[in-house]
Short mmCIF file of C-alpha atoms in Angstrom, two decimals:
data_model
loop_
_atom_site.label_atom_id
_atom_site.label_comp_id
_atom_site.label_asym_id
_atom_site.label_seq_id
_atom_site.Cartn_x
_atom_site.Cartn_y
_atom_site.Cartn_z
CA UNK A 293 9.55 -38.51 3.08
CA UNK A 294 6.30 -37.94 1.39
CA UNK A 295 5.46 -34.09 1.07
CA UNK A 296 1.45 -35.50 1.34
CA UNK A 297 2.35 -35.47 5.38
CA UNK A 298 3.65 -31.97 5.30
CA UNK A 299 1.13 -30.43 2.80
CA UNK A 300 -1.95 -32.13 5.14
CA UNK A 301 -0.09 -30.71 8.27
CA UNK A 302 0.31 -27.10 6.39
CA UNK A 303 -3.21 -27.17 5.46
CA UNK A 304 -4.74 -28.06 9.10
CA UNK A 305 -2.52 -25.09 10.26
CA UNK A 306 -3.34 -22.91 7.76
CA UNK A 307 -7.63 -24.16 8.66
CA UNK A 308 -6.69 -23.29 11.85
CA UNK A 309 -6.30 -20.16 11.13
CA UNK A 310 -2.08 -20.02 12.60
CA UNK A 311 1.43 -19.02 11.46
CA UNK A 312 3.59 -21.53 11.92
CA UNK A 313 5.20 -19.62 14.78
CA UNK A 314 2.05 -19.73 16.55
CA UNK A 315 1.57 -23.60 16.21
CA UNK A 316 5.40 -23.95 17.45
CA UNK A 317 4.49 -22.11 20.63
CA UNK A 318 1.64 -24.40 21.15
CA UNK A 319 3.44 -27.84 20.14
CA UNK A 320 6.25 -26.66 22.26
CA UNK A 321 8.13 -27.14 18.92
CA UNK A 322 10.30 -24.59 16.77
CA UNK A 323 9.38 -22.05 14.19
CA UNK A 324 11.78 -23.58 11.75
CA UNK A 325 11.05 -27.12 12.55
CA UNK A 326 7.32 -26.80 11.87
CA UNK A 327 8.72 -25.04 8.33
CA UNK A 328 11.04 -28.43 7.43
CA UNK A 329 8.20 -30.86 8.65
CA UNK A 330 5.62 -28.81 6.03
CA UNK A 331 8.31 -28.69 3.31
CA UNK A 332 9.41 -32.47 3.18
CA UNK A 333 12.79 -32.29 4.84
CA UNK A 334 11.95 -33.30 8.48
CA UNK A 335 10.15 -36.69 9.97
CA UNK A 336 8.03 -35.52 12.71
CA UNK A 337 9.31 -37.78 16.12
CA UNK A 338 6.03 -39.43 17.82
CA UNK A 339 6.33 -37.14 20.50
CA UNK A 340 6.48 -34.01 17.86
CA UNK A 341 3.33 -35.55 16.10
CA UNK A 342 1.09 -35.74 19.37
CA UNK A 343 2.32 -32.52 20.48
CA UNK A 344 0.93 -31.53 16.63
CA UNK A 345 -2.57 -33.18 16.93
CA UNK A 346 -2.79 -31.69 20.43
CA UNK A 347 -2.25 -28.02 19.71
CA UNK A 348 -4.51 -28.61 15.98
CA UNK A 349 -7.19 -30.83 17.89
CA UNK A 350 -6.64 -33.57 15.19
CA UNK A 351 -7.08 -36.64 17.16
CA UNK A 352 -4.05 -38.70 16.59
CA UNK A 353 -4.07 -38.24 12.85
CA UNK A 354 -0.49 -37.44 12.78
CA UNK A 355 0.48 -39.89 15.43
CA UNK A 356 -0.82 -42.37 13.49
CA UNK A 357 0.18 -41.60 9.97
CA UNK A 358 4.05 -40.72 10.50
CA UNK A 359 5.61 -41.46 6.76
CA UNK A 360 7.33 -44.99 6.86
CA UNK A 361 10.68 -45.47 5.93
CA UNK A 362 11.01 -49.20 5.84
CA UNK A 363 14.21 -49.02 8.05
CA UNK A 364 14.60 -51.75 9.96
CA UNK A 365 15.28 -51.05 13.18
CA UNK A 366 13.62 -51.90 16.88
CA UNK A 367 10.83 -50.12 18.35
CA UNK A 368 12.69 -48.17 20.95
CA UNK A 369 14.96 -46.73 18.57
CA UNK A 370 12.96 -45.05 15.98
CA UNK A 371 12.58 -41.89 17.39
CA UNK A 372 16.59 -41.94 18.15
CA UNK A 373 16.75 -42.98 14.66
CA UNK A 374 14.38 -39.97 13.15
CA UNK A 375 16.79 -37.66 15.69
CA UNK A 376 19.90 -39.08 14.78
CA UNK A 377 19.10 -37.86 10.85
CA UNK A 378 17.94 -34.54 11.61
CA UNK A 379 21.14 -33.77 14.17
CA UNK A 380 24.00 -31.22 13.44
CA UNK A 381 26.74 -32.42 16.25
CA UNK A 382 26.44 -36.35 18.00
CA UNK A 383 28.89 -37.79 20.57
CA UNK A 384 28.69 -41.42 20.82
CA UNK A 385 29.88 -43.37 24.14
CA UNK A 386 30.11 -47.61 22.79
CA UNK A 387 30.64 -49.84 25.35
CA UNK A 388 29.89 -52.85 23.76
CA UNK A 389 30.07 -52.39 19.98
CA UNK A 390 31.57 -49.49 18.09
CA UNK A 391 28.82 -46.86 17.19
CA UNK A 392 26.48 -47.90 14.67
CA UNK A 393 27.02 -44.89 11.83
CA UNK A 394 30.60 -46.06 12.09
CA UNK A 395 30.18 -49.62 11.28
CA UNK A 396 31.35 -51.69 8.22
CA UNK A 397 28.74 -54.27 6.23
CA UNK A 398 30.85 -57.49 7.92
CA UNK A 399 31.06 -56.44 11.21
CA UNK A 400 27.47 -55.16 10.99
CA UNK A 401 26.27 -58.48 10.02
CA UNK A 402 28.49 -60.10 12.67
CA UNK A 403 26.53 -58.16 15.23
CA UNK A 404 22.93 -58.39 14.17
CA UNK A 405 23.26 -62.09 12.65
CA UNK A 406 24.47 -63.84 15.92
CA UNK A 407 21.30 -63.10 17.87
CA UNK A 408 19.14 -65.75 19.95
CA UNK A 409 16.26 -66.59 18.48
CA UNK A 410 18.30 -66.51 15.42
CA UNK A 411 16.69 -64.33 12.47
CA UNK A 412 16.10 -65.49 8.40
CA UNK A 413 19.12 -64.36 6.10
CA UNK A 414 16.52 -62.21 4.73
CA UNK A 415 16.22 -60.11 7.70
CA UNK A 416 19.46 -59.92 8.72
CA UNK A 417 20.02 -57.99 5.12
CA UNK A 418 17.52 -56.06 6.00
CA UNK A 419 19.00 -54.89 9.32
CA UNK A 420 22.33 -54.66 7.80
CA UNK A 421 20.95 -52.44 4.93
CA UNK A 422 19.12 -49.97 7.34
CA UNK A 423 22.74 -49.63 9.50
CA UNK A 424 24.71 -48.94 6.66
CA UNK A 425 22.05 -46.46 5.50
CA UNK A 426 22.79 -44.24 8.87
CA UNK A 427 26.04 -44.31 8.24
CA UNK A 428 25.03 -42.01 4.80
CA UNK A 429 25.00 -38.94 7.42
CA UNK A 430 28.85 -39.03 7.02
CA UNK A 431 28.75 -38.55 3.25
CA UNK A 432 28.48 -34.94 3.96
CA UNK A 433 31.30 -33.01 4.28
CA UNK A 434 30.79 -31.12 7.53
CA UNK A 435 27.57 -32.28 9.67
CA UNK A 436 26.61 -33.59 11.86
CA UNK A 437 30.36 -33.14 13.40
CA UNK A 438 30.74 -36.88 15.10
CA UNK A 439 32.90 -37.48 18.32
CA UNK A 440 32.81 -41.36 19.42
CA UNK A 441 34.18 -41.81 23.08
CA UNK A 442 35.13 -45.98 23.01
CA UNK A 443 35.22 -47.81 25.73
CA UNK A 444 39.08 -50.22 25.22
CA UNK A 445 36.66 -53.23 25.65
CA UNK A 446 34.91 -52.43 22.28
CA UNK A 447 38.43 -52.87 20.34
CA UNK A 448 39.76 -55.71 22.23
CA UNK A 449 36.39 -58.03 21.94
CA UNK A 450 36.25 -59.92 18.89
CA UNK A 451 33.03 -59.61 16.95
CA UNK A 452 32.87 -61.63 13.97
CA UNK A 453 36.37 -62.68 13.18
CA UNK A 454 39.76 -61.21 14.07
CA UNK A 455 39.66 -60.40 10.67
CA UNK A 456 36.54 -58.15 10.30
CA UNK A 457 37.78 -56.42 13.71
CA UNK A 458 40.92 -55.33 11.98
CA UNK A 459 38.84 -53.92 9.06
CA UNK A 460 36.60 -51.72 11.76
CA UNK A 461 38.87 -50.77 13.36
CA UNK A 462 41.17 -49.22 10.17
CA UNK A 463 37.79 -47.88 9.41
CA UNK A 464 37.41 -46.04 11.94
CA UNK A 465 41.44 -45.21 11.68
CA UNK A 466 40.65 -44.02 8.95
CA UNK A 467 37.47 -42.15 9.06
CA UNK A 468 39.76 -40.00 11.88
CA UNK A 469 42.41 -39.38 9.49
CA UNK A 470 40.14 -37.87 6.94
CA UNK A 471 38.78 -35.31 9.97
CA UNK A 472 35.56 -36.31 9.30
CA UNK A 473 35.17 -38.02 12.88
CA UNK A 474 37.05 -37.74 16.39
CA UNK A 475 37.90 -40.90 18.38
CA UNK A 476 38.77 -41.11 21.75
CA UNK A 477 39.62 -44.85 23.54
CA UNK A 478 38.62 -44.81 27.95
CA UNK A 479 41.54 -47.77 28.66
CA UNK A 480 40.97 -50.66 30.48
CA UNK A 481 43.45 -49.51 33.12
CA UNK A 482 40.67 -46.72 33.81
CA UNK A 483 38.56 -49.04 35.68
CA UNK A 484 35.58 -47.42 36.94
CA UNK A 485 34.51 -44.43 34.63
CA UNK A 486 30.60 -42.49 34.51
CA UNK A 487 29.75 -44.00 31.41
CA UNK A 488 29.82 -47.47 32.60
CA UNK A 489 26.35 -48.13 32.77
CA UNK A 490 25.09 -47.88 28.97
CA UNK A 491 25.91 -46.87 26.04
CA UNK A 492 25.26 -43.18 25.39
CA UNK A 493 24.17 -40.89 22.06
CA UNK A 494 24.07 -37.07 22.75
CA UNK A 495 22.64 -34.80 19.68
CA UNK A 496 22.42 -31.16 19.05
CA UNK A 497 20.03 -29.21 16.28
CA UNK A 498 20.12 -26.61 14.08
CA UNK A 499 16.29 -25.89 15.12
CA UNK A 500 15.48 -27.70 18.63
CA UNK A 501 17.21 -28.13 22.30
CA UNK A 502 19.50 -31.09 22.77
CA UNK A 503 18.56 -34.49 23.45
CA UNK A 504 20.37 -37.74 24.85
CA UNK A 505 19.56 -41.25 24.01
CA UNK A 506 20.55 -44.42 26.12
CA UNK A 507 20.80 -48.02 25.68
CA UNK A 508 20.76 -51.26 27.58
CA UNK A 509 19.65 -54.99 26.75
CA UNK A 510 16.63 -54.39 24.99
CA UNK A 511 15.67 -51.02 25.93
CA UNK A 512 16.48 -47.50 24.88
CA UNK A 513 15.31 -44.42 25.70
CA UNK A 514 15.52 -40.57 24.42
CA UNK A 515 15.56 -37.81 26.99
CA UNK A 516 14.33 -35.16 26.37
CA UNK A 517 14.27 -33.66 30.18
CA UNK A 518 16.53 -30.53 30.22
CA UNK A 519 17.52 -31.25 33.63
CA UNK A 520 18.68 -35.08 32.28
CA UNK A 521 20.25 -34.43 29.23
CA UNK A 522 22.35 -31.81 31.25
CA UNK A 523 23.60 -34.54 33.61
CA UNK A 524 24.16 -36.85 30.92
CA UNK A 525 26.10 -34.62 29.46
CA UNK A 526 28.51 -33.81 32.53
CA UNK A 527 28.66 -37.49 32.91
CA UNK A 528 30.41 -37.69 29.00
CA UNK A 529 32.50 -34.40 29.65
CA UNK A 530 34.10 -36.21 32.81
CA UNK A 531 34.74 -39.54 31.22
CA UNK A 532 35.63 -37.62 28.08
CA UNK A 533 38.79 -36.02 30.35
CA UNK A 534 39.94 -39.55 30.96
CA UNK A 535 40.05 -40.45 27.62
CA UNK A 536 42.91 -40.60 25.80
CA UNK A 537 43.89 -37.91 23.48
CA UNK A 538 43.53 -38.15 20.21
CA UNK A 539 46.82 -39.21 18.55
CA UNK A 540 47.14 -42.04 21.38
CA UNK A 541 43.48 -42.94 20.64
CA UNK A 542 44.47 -43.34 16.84
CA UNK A 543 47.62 -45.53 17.64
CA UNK A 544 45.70 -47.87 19.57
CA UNK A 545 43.11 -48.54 16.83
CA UNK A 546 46.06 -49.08 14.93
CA UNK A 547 48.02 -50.98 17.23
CA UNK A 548 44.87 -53.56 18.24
CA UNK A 549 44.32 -53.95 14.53
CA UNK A 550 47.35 -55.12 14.24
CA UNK A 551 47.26 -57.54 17.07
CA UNK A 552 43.78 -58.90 15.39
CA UNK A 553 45.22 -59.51 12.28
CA UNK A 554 47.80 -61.14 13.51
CA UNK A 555 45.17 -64.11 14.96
CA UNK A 556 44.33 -65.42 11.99
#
């Protein structure tokens, strides 16, 4: 992002006449998150920015001028988006499609090219560019550390082709087998499980308390509620248990992939 945001925000603090401790105890916000948003390395979420104008009494200066970074993405999820950047640890739950940092370009475009209204080829790569983009987070070595909890459903429904589900799903074989991610498949045979509902993201920070994000049919939300994200997260830890471990997880990717490729 744009240091301008950061050097305008340092300088209405600074007016203000406050440490940047101070104006984290008013915005309800972290020393060292104030300290990246000021530097250039953090994108304020909406709710951080009016928290920010509230506690500098700048109107909605901040609200209004967040830096834009021409992703592509729907309403409801840029904040999740911002979040999902700035996390150290995120546990996906897919129900429907496998997790979007974990997708390839094909079966990417297979899932946001097939929608009703359809949308211009020139959007679509737009989409598709701002998808693969989050997946950049894996690039580093270490963080965020990534666990996906799959739902079977998600490797047994064909998106695309049989043929781009077999190359997602070696992806993600093979994202596992370079310990970069963890994988764990809920079967079929499960039937009821806690996670049915919605998909699920839960993230953790370096700087700022946990947060969970859901998803339904055109509607997201982040929660932020300590009391919600807690029972969100009890609700992944018990499906998690039913999951299967992590060696049978990987031979099912493997053995599905198979079973795709073998359709065409």
């Amino acid at each position: 992002m744009s240091n301008i945001y950061g050097e305008w925000l340092r300088a209405q603090r600074e007016a203000a006449g406050l440490t940047q401790q101070e104006l984290a105890d008013m915005a309800l916000m972290t020393r060292s998150h104030i300290a990246h948003i000021e530097a250039g390395r953090r994108i304020p979420s909406k709710e951080d920015a009016r928290r920010l104008d509230r506690a500098l009494g700048t109107g909605n200066v901040l609200s209004s001028f967040l830096p834009d970074d021409d992703m592509a993405v729907a309403e409801y999820f840029e904040t999740a988006l911002q979040l999902e950047q700035q996390a150290t640890m995120i546990r996906e739950f897919a129900l429907s499609f496998i997790p979007g940092i974990l997708q390839t370009e094909r079966y990417a475009r297979a899932v946001l090219g097939t929608s009703f209204p359809p949308v211009s080829e020139q959007e679509c790569d737009r989409l598709v560019v701002t998808r693969l983009d989050r997946a950049k987070i894996l690039e580093h070595p270490v963080r965020p550390v990534v666990w996906a909890l799959l739902d079977e459903a998600v490797l047994r429904r064909v998106i695309g082709s049989p043929e781009v589900m077999a190359e997602q799903l070696r992806h993600v074989v093979a994202l596992v087998e370079s310990g970069r991610v963890r994988v764990h498949v809920l079967p079929l045979a499960l039937g009821f499980h806690p996670l049915l509902e919605s998909m699920l993201t839960l993230l953790w920070f370096e700087d700022q308390p946990p947060v969970a994000y859901s998803e339904g049919v055109g509607m997201g939300k982040v929660h932020d509620s300590p009391s919600m994200v807690h029972q969100l997260q009890s609700r992944y830890d018990h499906a998690l248990s039913d999951a299967l471990p992590l060696k049978e997880s990987l031979a099912l990717l493997r053995a599905t992939a198979k079973d795709h490729e073998n359709c065409d």
